[in-house]
Coordinates of N, CA and C in Angstrom, one line a residue:
Chain A
Q1064 N -0.7 21.1 -15.2 CA -0.3 19.8 -14.6 C -1.1 19.6 -13.3
V1065 N -1.2 18.3 -13.0 CA -1.9 17.9 -11.8 C -1.1 18.4 -10.6
Q1066 N -1.8 19.1 -9.7 CA -1.2 19.6 -8.4 C -2.1 19.4 -7.3
L1067 N -1.6 18.9 -6.1 CA -2.3 18.9 -4.9 C -1.5 19.7 -3.9
V1068 N -2.0 20.8 -3.4 CA -1.3 21.7 -2.5 C -2.0 21.6 -1.1
Q1069 N -1.2 21.2 -0.1 CA -1.7 21.0 1.2 C -1.5 22.3 2.1
S1070 N -2.2 22.3 3.2 CA -2.0 23.4 4.2 C -0.8 23.2 5.0
G1071 N -0.4 24.2 5.8 CA 0.9 24.2 6.4 C 0.9 23.4 7.7
A1072 N 2.1 23.3 8.3 CA 2.4 22.5 9.5 C 1.5 22.9 10.6
E1073 N 1.2 22.0 11.5 CA 0.4 22.3 12.7 C 1.1 21.7 13.9
V1074 N 0.9 22.4 15.0 CA 1.3 21.8 16.3 C 0.0 21.8 17.2
K1075 N -0.3 20.7 17.8 CA -1.5 20.5 18.5 C -1.2 19.8 19.9
K1076 N -2.0 20.1 20.9 CA -1.9 19.5 22.1 C -2.7 18.2 22.1
P1077 N -2.3 17.2 22.9 CA -3.1 16.0 23.0 C -4.5 16.3 23.4
G1078 N -5.4 15.6 22.7 CA -6.9 15.8 22.9 C -7.5 16.8 21.9
A1079 N -6.7 17.6 21.3 CA -7.2 18.6 20.3 C -7.5 17.9 19.0
S1080 N -8.0 18.7 18.1 CA -8.3 18.3 16.7 C -7.5 19.1 15.7
V1081 N -7.3 18.5 14.5 CA -6.6 19.1 13.4 C -7.4 18.9 12.2
K1082 N -7.3 19.9 11.3 CA -8.0 19.8 10.0 C -7.0 20.2 8.9
V1083 N -6.7 19.3 8.0 CA -5.7 19.5 7.0 C -6.4 19.7 5.6
S1084 N -6.0 20.6 4.8 CA -6.7 20.8 3.5 C -5.8 20.4 2.4
C1085 N -6.4 20.1 1.3 CA -5.7 19.6 0.1 C -6.4 20.2 -1.1
K1086 N -5.8 21.2 -1.8 CA -6.4 21.9 -2.9 C -5.9 21.3 -4.2
A1087 N -6.8 20.8 -5.0 CA -6.4 20.2 -6.3 C -6.6 21.1 -7.5
S1088 N -5.7 20.9 -8.4 CA -5.8 21.7 -9.7 C -5.2 20.9 -10.8
G1089 N -5.5 21.3 -12.1 CA -5.0 20.6 -13.2 C -5.8 19.4 -13.7
Y1090 N -6.9 19.1 -13.1 CA -7.7 18.0 -13.6 C -9.2 18.3 -13.0
T1091 N -10.1 17.4 -13.5 CA -11.5 17.5 -13.0 C -11.5 16.9 -11.6
F1092 N -11.8 17.7 -10.6 CA -11.7 17.3 -9.2 C -12.6 16.1 -8.9
T1093 N -13.8 16.1 -9.5 CA -14.8 15.0 -9.2 C -14.6 13.7 -9.9
S1094 N -13.5 13.6 -10.7 CA -13.2 12.4 -11.5 C -12.4 11.4 -10.7
Y1095 N -11.8 11.8 -9.6 CA -10.9 10.9 -8.8 C -11.2 11.0 -7.3
R1096 N -11.1 9.9 -6.6 CA -11.2 10.0 -5.2 C -9.9 10.7 -4.6
I1097 N -10.0 11.1 -3.4 CA -8.9 11.6 -2.6 C -8.7 10.6 -1.4
S1098 N -7.5 10.1 -1.3 CA -7.1 9.3 -0.2 C -6.2 10.2 0.7
W1099 N -6.1 9.8 2.0 CA -5.2 10.3 2.9 C -4.3 9.2 3.4
V1100 N -3.0 9.5 3.4 CA -2.0 8.6 3.9 C -1.1 9.3 4.8
R1101 N -0.7 8.6 5.9 CA 0.2 9.3 6.9 C 1.5 8.5 7.1
Q1102 N 2.5 9.2 7.6 CA 3.8 8.6 7.8 C 4.4 9.2 9.0
A1103 N 4.5 8.4 10.1 CA 5.1 8.8 11.3 C 6.6 9.0 11.1
P1104 N 7.3 9.7 11.9 CA 8.7 10.0 11.7 C 9.5 8.7 11.6
G1105 N 10.2 8.6 10.5 CA 11.1 7.5 10.3 C 10.4 6.2 10.0
Q1106 N 9.1 6.2 9.8 CA 8.3 5.0 9.6 C 7.7 4.9 8.2
G1107 N 6.9 3.9 8.0 CA 6.4 3.6 6.7 C 5.1 4.4 6.5
L1108 N 4.4 4.0 5.4 CA 3.1 4.6 5.0 C 1.9 3.9 5.5
E1109 N 0.9 4.7 5.9 CA -0.3 4.1 6.4 C -1.5 4.8 5.8
W1110 N -2.3 4.0 5.1 CA -3.5 4.5 4.5 C -4.6 4.8 5.5
M1111 N -5.2 6.0 5.5 CA -6.1 6.4 6.5 C -7.6 6.2 6.0
G1112 N -7.8 6.4 4.7 CA -9.1 6.3 4.1 C -9.2 7.1 2.8
W1113 N -10.4 7.0 2.2 CA -10.6 7.8 1.0 C -12.0 8.4 1.0
I1114 N -12.2 9.4 0.2 CA -13.5 10.1 0.0 C -13.7 10.2 -1.5
S1115 N -14.9 9.8 -1.9 CA -15.4 10.1 -3.3 C -15.7 11.5 -3.4
T1116 N -15.0 12.2 -4.3 CA -15.2 13.6 -4.6 C -16.5 13.8 -5.4
Y1117 N -17.0 12.7 -5.9 CA -18.2 12.7 -6.8 C -19.5 12.8 -5.9
N1118 N -19.5 11.9 -4.9 CA -20.8 11.8 -4.1 C -20.5 11.9 -2.5
G1119 N -19.3 12.1 -2.1 CA -19.0 12.2 -0.7 C -18.9 10.9 0.1
N1120 N -19.0 9.8 -0.6 CA -18.9 8.5 0.1 C -17.5 8.4 0.7
T1121 N -17.4 7.8 1.8 CA -16.1 7.6 2.5 C -15.8 6.2 2.9
K1122 N -14.5 5.8 3.0 CA -14.1 4.6 3.6 C -12.9 4.9 4.5
Y1123 N -13.0 4.5 5.7 CA -11.9 4.8 6.7 C -11.3 3.6 7.2
A1124 N -10.0 3.7 7.5 CA -9.3 2.6 8.1 C -9.9 2.3 9.5
Q1125 N -10.1 1.1 9.8 CA -10.9 0.7 11.0 C -10.3 1.3 12.3
K1126 N -8.9 1.4 12.3 CA -8.3 1.9 13.6 C -8.6 3.4 13.8
L1127 N -9.0 4.1 12.7 CA -9.3 5.5 12.9 C -10.8 5.8 12.9
Q1128 N -11.6 4.8 12.7 CA -13.1 5.0 12.8 C -13.5 5.8 14.1
G1129 N -14.3 6.8 13.9 CA -14.7 7.5 15.0 C -13.9 8.8 15.4
R1130 N -12.7 8.8 14.8 CA -11.8 9.9 15.1 C -11.5 10.8 13.8
V1131 N -11.7 10.2 12.7 CA -11.4 10.9 11.4 C -12.6 11.2 10.6
T1132 N -12.6 12.3 10.0 CA -13.7 12.7 9.0 C -13.0 13.3 7.8
M1133 N -13.4 12.8 6.6 CA -12.9 13.4 5.4 C -14.1 14.0 4.7
T1134 N -13.9 15.2 4.2 CA -14.9 16.0 3.4 C -14.3 16.6 2.2
T1135 N -15.1 17.1 1.4 CA -14.7 17.9 0.2 C -15.5 19.1 0.0
D1136 N -15.0 20.1 -0.7 CA -15.7 21.3 -1.2 C -15.5 21.3 -2.7
T1137 N -16.4 20.9 -3.4 CA -16.2 20.8 -4.9 C -16.2 22.2 -5.5
S1138 N -16.7 23.2 -4.8 CA -16.7 24.5 -5.4 C -15.3 25.1 -5.5
T1139 N -14.4 24.6 -4.6 CA -13.0 25.1 -4.5 C -12.0 23.9 -4.8
S1140 N -12.5 22.8 -5.2 CA -11.7 21.6 -5.5 C -10.7 21.3 -4.3
T1141 N -11.3 21.3 -3.1 CA -10.5 21.1 -1.9 C -11.0 19.9 -1.1
A1142 N -10.1 19.1 -0.7 CA -10.4 18.0 0.2 C -9.9 18.3 1.6
Y1143 N -10.6 17.8 2.6 CA -10.2 18.1 4.0 C -10.1 16.8 4.8
M1144 N -9.2 16.7 5.7 CA -9.1 15.6 6.6 C -9.1 16.1 8.1
E1145 N -10.0 15.8 8.9 CA -10.0 16.2 10.3 C -9.8 15.0 11.2
L1146 N -8.9 15.1 12.1 CA -8.6 14.1 13.0 C -8.7 14.6 14.4
R1147 N -9.5 13.9 15.2 CA -9.9 14.4 16.6 C -9.2 13.6 17.6
S1148 N -9.3 14.1 18.9 CA -8.7 13.4 20.0 C -7.3 13.0 19.8
L1149 N -6.5 13.9 19.4 CA -5.1 13.7 19.0 C -4.3 13.1 20.1
R1150 N -3.4 12.2 19.7 CA -2.5 11.5 20.7 C -1.1 11.8 20.1
S1151 N -0.1 11.5 20.9 CA 1.3 11.7 20.5 C 1.6 10.8 19.3
D1152 N 1.0 9.6 19.2 CA 1.3 8.7 18.1 C 0.6 9.1 16.8
D1153 N -0.1 10.2 16.9 CA -0.7 10.8 15.6 C 0.3 11.8 15.0
T1154 N 1.4 12.0 15.6 CA 2.5 12.9 15.1 C 3.0 12.2 13.8
A1155 N 2.8 12.9 12.7 CA 3.2 12.3 11.4 C 3.1 13.4 10.3
V1156 N 3.6 13.0 9.1 CA 3.3 13.8 7.9 C 2.1 13.2 7.3
Y1157 N 1.1 14.0 7.0 CA -0.1 13.6 6.4 C -0.2 14.0 4.9
Y1158 N -0.4 13.1 4.0 CA -0.4 13.3 2.6 C -1.8 13.1 2.1
C1159 N -2.3 13.9 1.1 CA -3.4 13.6 0.3 C -2.9 13.0 -1.0
A1160 N -3.7 12.2 -1.6 CA -3.3 11.5 -2.9 C -4.5 11.4 -3.8
R1161 N -4.3 11.8 -5.0 CA -5.4 11.5 -6.0 C -5.4 10.0 -6.3
T1162 N -6.6 9.4 -6.2 CA -6.7 8.0 -6.2 C -7.5 7.5 -7.3
R1163 N -6.9 6.6 -8.1 CA -7.7 6.0 -9.3 C -8.7 5.0 -8.7
G1164 N -9.6 4.7 -9.6 CA -10.7 3.8 -9.1 C -10.2 2.5 -8.5
D1165 N -9.0 2.0 -8.9 CA -8.6 0.7 -8.4 C -7.8 0.9 -7.1
G1166 N -7.5 2.1 -6.7 CA -6.7 2.2 -5.4 C -5.3 2.6 -5.7
T1167 N -5.0 3.1 -6.8 CA -3.6 3.6 -7.1 C -3.5 5.1 -6.8
F1168 N -2.4 5.4 -6.1 CA -2.2 6.8 -5.8 C -1.3 7.4 -6.8
G1169 N -1.9 8.1 -7.8 CA -1.2 8.6 -8.9 C -0.5 10.0 -8.8
A1170 N -1.0 10.8 -7.8 CA -0.4 12.1 -7.6 C -0.6 12.4 -6.1
W1171 N 0.4 13.0 -5.5 CA 0.4 13.3 -4.1 C 0.6 14.8 -3.8
G1172 N 0.0 15.2 -2.6 CA 0.4 16.5 -2.1 C 1.8 16.5 -1.5
Q1173 N 2.2 17.7 -1.1 CA 3.6 17.8 -0.6 C 3.7 17.3 0.9
G1174 N 2.6 17.1 1.5 CA 2.6 16.6 2.9 C 2.4 17.7 3.9
T1175 N 1.8 17.4 5.0 CA 1.6 18.4 6.1 C 2.0 17.7 7.4
L1176 N 3.0 18.3 8.1 CA 3.5 17.8 9.3 C 2.5 18.2 10.5
V1177 N 2.0 17.2 11.1 CA 1.2 17.5 12.3 C 2.0 16.9 13.5
T1178 N 2.3 17.8 14.5 CA 3.0 17.4 15.7 C 2.0 17.5 16.9
V1179 N 1.9 16.5 17.6 CA 1.1 16.4 18.8 C 2.0 16.4 20.0
S1180 N 2.0 17.5 20.8 CA 2.9 17.5 21.9 C 2.3 18.5 23.0
S1181 N 2.5 18.1 24.2 CA 2.0 18.9 25.3 C 3.0 20.0 25.6
Chain B
D577 N -6.9 -8.3 7.4 CA -6.1 -7.3 6.6 C -4.9 -8.0 5.9
I578 N -4.6 -7.5 4.7 CA -3.5 -8.1 4.0 C -2.1 -7.5 4.5
Q579 N -1.2 -8.3 4.8 CA 0.1 -7.8 5.2 C 1.1 -7.9 4.0
M580 N 1.9 -6.9 3.9 CA 2.9 -6.8 2.8 C 4.2 -6.8 3.4
T581 N 5.1 -7.7 3.0 CA 6.4 -7.8 3.5 C 7.5 -7.6 2.4
Q582 N 8.3 -6.7 2.6 CA 9.4 -6.4 1.6 C 10.7 -6.9 2.1
S583 N 11.6 -7.3 1.2 CA 12.9 -7.6 1.5 C 13.8 -7.2 0.4
P584 N 15.1 -6.8 0.7 CA 15.5 -6.6 2.1 C 15.0 -5.3 2.6
S585 N 15.2 -5.0 3.9 CA 14.8 -3.7 4.5 C 15.7 -2.6 4.0
S586 N 17.0 -2.9 3.8 CA 17.9 -1.9 3.3 C 18.9 -2.6 2.3
L587 N 19.5 -1.9 1.4 CA 20.3 -2.5 0.4 C 21.3 -1.4 -0.1
S588 N 22.5 -1.9 -0.2 CA 23.6 -1.0 -0.6 C 24.2 -1.6 -1.9
A589 N 24.2 -0.8 -3.0 CA 24.6 -1.3 -4.3 C 25.4 -0.2 -5.0
S590 N 26.2 -0.6 -6.0 CA 27.0 0.4 -6.8 C 26.3 0.9 -8.0
V591 N 26.7 2.0 -8.4 CA 26.1 2.6 -9.7 C 26.4 1.6 -10.8
G592 N 25.3 1.3 -11.6 CA 25.4 0.4 -12.7 C 24.9 -1.0 -12.3
D593 N 24.8 -1.3 -11.0 CA 24.3 -2.6 -10.6 C 22.9 -2.8 -10.9
R594 N 22.5 -4.1 -11.1 CA 21.1 -4.5 -11.2 C 20.6 -4.8 -9.8
V595 N 19.5 -4.2 -9.4 CA 19.0 -4.3 -8.1 C 17.6 -4.8 -8.1
T596 N 17.3 -5.8 -7.2 CA 15.9 -6.3 -7.2 C 15.4 -6.3 -5.7
I597 N 14.2 -5.8 -5.6 CA 13.5 -5.7 -4.3 C 12.3 -6.6 -4.4
T598 N 12.0 -7.4 -3.3 CA 10.9 -8.3 -3.4 C 9.8 -7.8 -2.4
C599 N 8.6 -8.2 -2.7 CA 7.4 -7.9 -1.9 C 6.5 -9.1 -1.9
Q600 N 6.1 -9.5 -0.7 CA 5.3 -10.7 -0.5 C 4.0 -10.3 0.2
A601 N 2.9 -10.7 -0.4 CA 1.6 -10.5 0.2 C 1.2 -11.7 1.1
S602 N 0.4 -11.4 2.1 CA 0.0 -12.5 3.0 C -1.2 -13.4 2.4
Q603 N -1.7 -12.9 1.3 CA -2.7 -13.7 0.6 C -2.7 -13.3 -0.9
D604 N -3.3 -14.1 -1.7 CA -3.3 -13.9 -3.2 C -4.0 -12.5 -3.5
I605 N -3.2 -11.6 -4.2 CA -3.7 -10.3 -4.5 C -3.7 -10.1 -6.0
S606 N -3.7 -11.3 -6.8 CA -3.6 -11.2 -8.3 C -2.5 -10.3 -8.7
K607 N -2.8 -9.3 -9.5 CA -1.7 -8.3 -9.8 C -2.0 -6.9 -9.3
D608 N -2.8 -6.9 -8.2 CA -3.2 -5.6 -7.6 C -2.1 -5.0 -6.7
L609 N -1.0 -4.6 -7.4 CA 0.1 -4.2 -6.6 C 0.8 -3.0 -7.3
N610 N 1.2 -2.0 -6.6 CA 1.9 -0.8 -7.1 C 3.2 -0.7 -6.4
W611 N 4.2 0.0 -7.0 CA 5.4 0.4 -6.4 C 5.6 1.9 -6.4
Y612 N 6.1 2.4 -5.3 CA 6.4 3.9 -5.1 C 7.8 4.1 -4.7
Q613 N 8.3 5.2 -5.1 CA 9.6 5.7 -4.7 C 9.5 6.9 -3.9
Q614 N 10.2 7.0 -2.7 CA 10.1 8.1 -1.9 C 11.5 8.6 -1.6
K615 N 11.8 9.8 -2.0 CA 13.1 10.5 -1.6 C 13.0 11.2 -0.3
P616 N 14.1 11.4 0.4 CA 14.0 12.1 1.7 C 13.3 13.4 1.7
G617 N 12.3 13.6 2.6 CA 11.6 14.9 2.7 C 10.6 15.1 1.6
K618 N 10.4 14.1 0.7 CA 9.4 14.3 -0.4 C 8.3 13.3 -0.3
A619 N 7.2 13.6 -1.0 CA 6.1 12.7 -1.1 C 6.5 11.5 -2.0
P620 N 5.8 10.3 -1.8 CA 6.0 9.2 -2.6 C 5.6 9.5 -4.1
K621 N 6.2 8.7 -5.0 CA 5.9 8.9 -6.4 C 5.6 7.5 -7.0
L622 N 4.6 7.4 -7.8 CA 4.2 6.2 -8.4 C 5.2 5.8 -9.5
L623 N 5.7 4.5 -9.4 CA 6.6 4.0 -10.4 C 6.0 3.0 -11.3
I624 N 5.3 2.0 -10.7 CA 4.8 0.8 -11.4 C 3.4 0.6 -10.9
Y625 N 2.4 0.3 -11.8 CA 1.1 0.0 -11.4 C 0.6 -1.3 -12.0
I626 N -0.3 -1.9 -11.4 CA -0.8 -3.3 -11.8 C 0.4 -4.2 -12.0
A627 N 1.3 -4.2 -11.0 CA 2.4 -5.1 -10.9 C 3.6 -4.9 -11.9
S628 N 3.2 -4.5 -13.1 CA 4.3 -4.5 -14.1 C 4.2 -3.3 -15.1
N629 N 3.3 -2.4 -14.9 CA 3.1 -1.3 -15.9 C 3.8 -0.1 -15.4
L630 N 4.7 0.5 -16.3 CA 5.5 1.6 -16.0 C 4.7 2.9 -16.1
E631 N 4.7 3.7 -15.0 CA 4.0 4.9 -15.0 C 4.6 5.9 -16.0
T632 N 3.8 6.7 -16.6 CA 4.3 7.7 -17.6 C 5.5 8.5 -17.0
G633 N 6.6 8.6 -17.7 CA 7.7 9.5 -17.3 C 8.7 8.8 -16.4
V634 N 8.4 7.6 -16.0 CA 9.4 6.8 -15.2 C 10.4 6.1 -16.1
P635 N 11.7 6.2 -15.8 CA 12.7 5.7 -16.7 C 12.5 4.2 -16.9
S636 N 12.9 3.7 -18.1 CA 12.7 2.3 -18.4 C 13.6 1.3 -17.7
R637 N 14.5 1.8 -16.9 CA 15.4 0.9 -16.2 C 14.6 0.3 -15.0
F638 N 13.4 0.9 -14.7 CA 12.6 0.3 -13.6 C 11.6 -0.7 -14.3
S639 N 11.4 -1.8 -13.6 CA 10.5 -2.8 -14.1 C 9.9 -3.6 -12.9
G640 N 8.7 -4.0 -13.1 CA 8.0 -4.8 -12.1 C 7.5 -6.1 -12.6
G641 N 7.4 -7.1 -11.7 CA 6.9 -8.4 -12.1 C 6.2 -9.1 -11.0
G642 N 5.6 -10.2 -11.3 CA 5.0 -11.1 -10.3 C 3.5 -11.1 -10.3
S643 N 2.9 -12.0 -9.6 CA 1.4 -12.0 -9.4 C 1.1 -13.0 -8.3
G644 N -0.1 -12.9 -7.8 CA -0.4 -13.8 -6.7 C 0.1 -13.2 -5.3
T645 N 1.1 -13.8 -4.8 CA 1.7 -13.3 -3.5 C 3.1 -12.8 -3.6
D646 N 3.8 -13.0 -4.8 CA 5.2 -12.7 -4.8 C 5.5 -11.7 -6.0
F647 N 6.1 -10.6 -5.7 CA 6.3 -9.5 -6.6 C 7.8 -9.0 -6.5
T648 N 8.2 -8.4 -7.6 CA 9.6 -7.8 -7.7 C 9.6 -6.5 -8.3
L649 N 10.5 -5.6 -7.8 CA 10.8 -4.4 -8.5 C 12.3 -4.5 -8.8
T650 N 12.6 -4.2 -10.1 CA 14.0 -4.3 -10.5 C 14.5 -3.0 -11.1
I651 N 15.7 -2.6 -10.8 CA 16.3 -1.5 -11.4 C 17.5 -2.1 -12.2
S652 N 17.4 -1.9 -13.5 CA 18.4 -2.7 -14.4 C 19.8 -2.2 -14.3
S653 N 19.9 -0.9 -14.1 CA 21.3 -0.2 -13.9 C 21.1 0.9 -13.0
L654 N 21.5 0.7 -11.7 CA 21.3 1.7 -10.7 C 22.0 3.1 -11.0
Q655 N 21.3 4.1 -10.8 CA 21.8 5.5 -11.0 C 21.8 6.2 -9.7
P656 N 22.6 7.2 -9.6 CA 22.7 8.0 -8.3 C 21.4 8.5 -7.8
E657 N 20.6 8.9 -8.8 CA 19.3 9.6 -8.5 C 18.2 8.6 -8.0
D658 N 18.6 7.3 -8.1 CA 17.6 6.2 -7.6 C 17.7 6.0 -6.1
I659 N 18.6 6.7 -5.4 CA 18.7 6.6 -4.0 C 17.4 7.1 -3.3
A660 N 16.7 6.2 -2.6 CA 15.4 6.5 -2.1 C 14.9 5.3 -1.3
T661 N 13.7 5.4 -0.7 CA 13.1 4.2 -0.1 C 11.9 3.8 -1.1
Y662 N 11.8 2.5 -1.3 CA 10.8 2.0 -2.2 C 9.7 1.2 -1.4
Y663 N 8.5 1.5 -1.8 CA 7.4 0.8 -1.1 C 6.5 0.1 -2.1
C664 N 6.0 -1.1 -1.7 CA 5.0 -1.8 -2.5 C 3.6 -1.5 -1.8
Q665 N 2.6 -1.6 -2.5 CA 1.2 -1.3 -2.0 C 0.2 -2.2 -2.7
Q666 N -0.7 -2.8 -1.9 CA -1.7 -3.7 -2.4 C -3.0 -2.9 -2.4
Y667 N -3.8 -3.1 -3.4 CA -5.2 -2.5 -3.5 C -6.2 -3.5 -3.8
N668 N -5.9 -4.8 -3.5 CA -6.8 -5.9 -3.8 C -8.0 -5.8 -2.8
N669 N -7.7 -5.5 -1.6 CA -8.7 -5.4 -0.5 C -8.5 -4.2 0.4
L670 N -9.6 -3.7 0.9 CA -9.4 -2.6 1.9 C -9.2 -3.3 3.3
P671 N -8.4 -2.7 4.1 CA -7.6 -1.4 3.9 C -6.4 -1.6 3.0
Y672 N -6.2 -0.6 2.1 CA -5.0 -0.6 1.3 C -3.8 -0.7 2.3
S673 N -2.8 -1.4 1.9 CA -1.6 -1.6 2.8 C -0.3 -1.5 2.0
F674 N 0.7 -1.1 2.7 CA 2.0 -0.9 2.2 C 3.0 -1.9 2.8
G675 N 4.1 -2.2 2.1 CA 5.2 -2.8 2.7 C 5.9 -1.8 3.6
Q676 N 6.9 -2.4 4.4 CA 7.6 -1.5 5.4 C 8.6 -0.6 4.7
G677 N 8.9 -0.9 3.5 CA 9.9 -0.1 2.8 C 11.2 -0.7 2.6
T678 N 11.9 -0.4 1.5 CA 13.3 -0.8 1.3 C 14.2 0.4 1.0
K679 N 15.1 0.7 1.9 CA 16.0 1.8 1.7 C 17.2 1.5 0.9
L680 N 17.3 2.1 -0.2 CA 18.4 1.8 -1.2 C 19.5 2.9 -1.1
E681 N 20.7 2.4 -0.9 CA 21.9 3.3 -0.8 C 22.9 3.0 -1.8
I682 N 23.8 4.0 -2.1 CA 24.9 3.7 -3.0 C 26.1 3.3 -2.2
K683 N 26.7 2.2 -2.7 CA 27.9 1.7 -2.1 C 29.1 2.6 -2.4

């Protein structure tokens, strides 16, 4: 079955960087994009961007441009999301999601809590 | 950017009730709309895609409708396991965007 397994919780200081991983299994990794979606505590869902696992093309939400980088390692079917210059309002659960060509998030990772605190 | 507005923000209903949640887009998105269910502490789960198509494995008491700017998610007979927050999501234009969520509780 399709599974996306994310790395564990992180605690970071303001200004630091975090890199979250998402290991896919149960399907052909390069057949679907991977999106990243975050959810601040008690808040709604915010799309951060996607990466094509086929050719590495990316699309990022404008508000995160310059601070976020999404990459993949096709040899291990793993996607990564790095967020730099962390602020307290980056505290959130970060999800990876297998993304169909139209933008539908058909399968999700379990989420990774990133806490930014001094 | 396309804004998605859900109503109500929260809803209390009894087991067996018919429940309807609405989602309005700030511009015409055709049928480029999905619905997700999120239970506490869990990742969202896809329920409905392309406005009205039931994802495999989702109970048939869930249905979706609408096009253009106005959409609905209906649960025909509320079950205790349906307690969750529901989100709509548009994919007509980047950036993809979600409604603010509707929290469904049992009365």
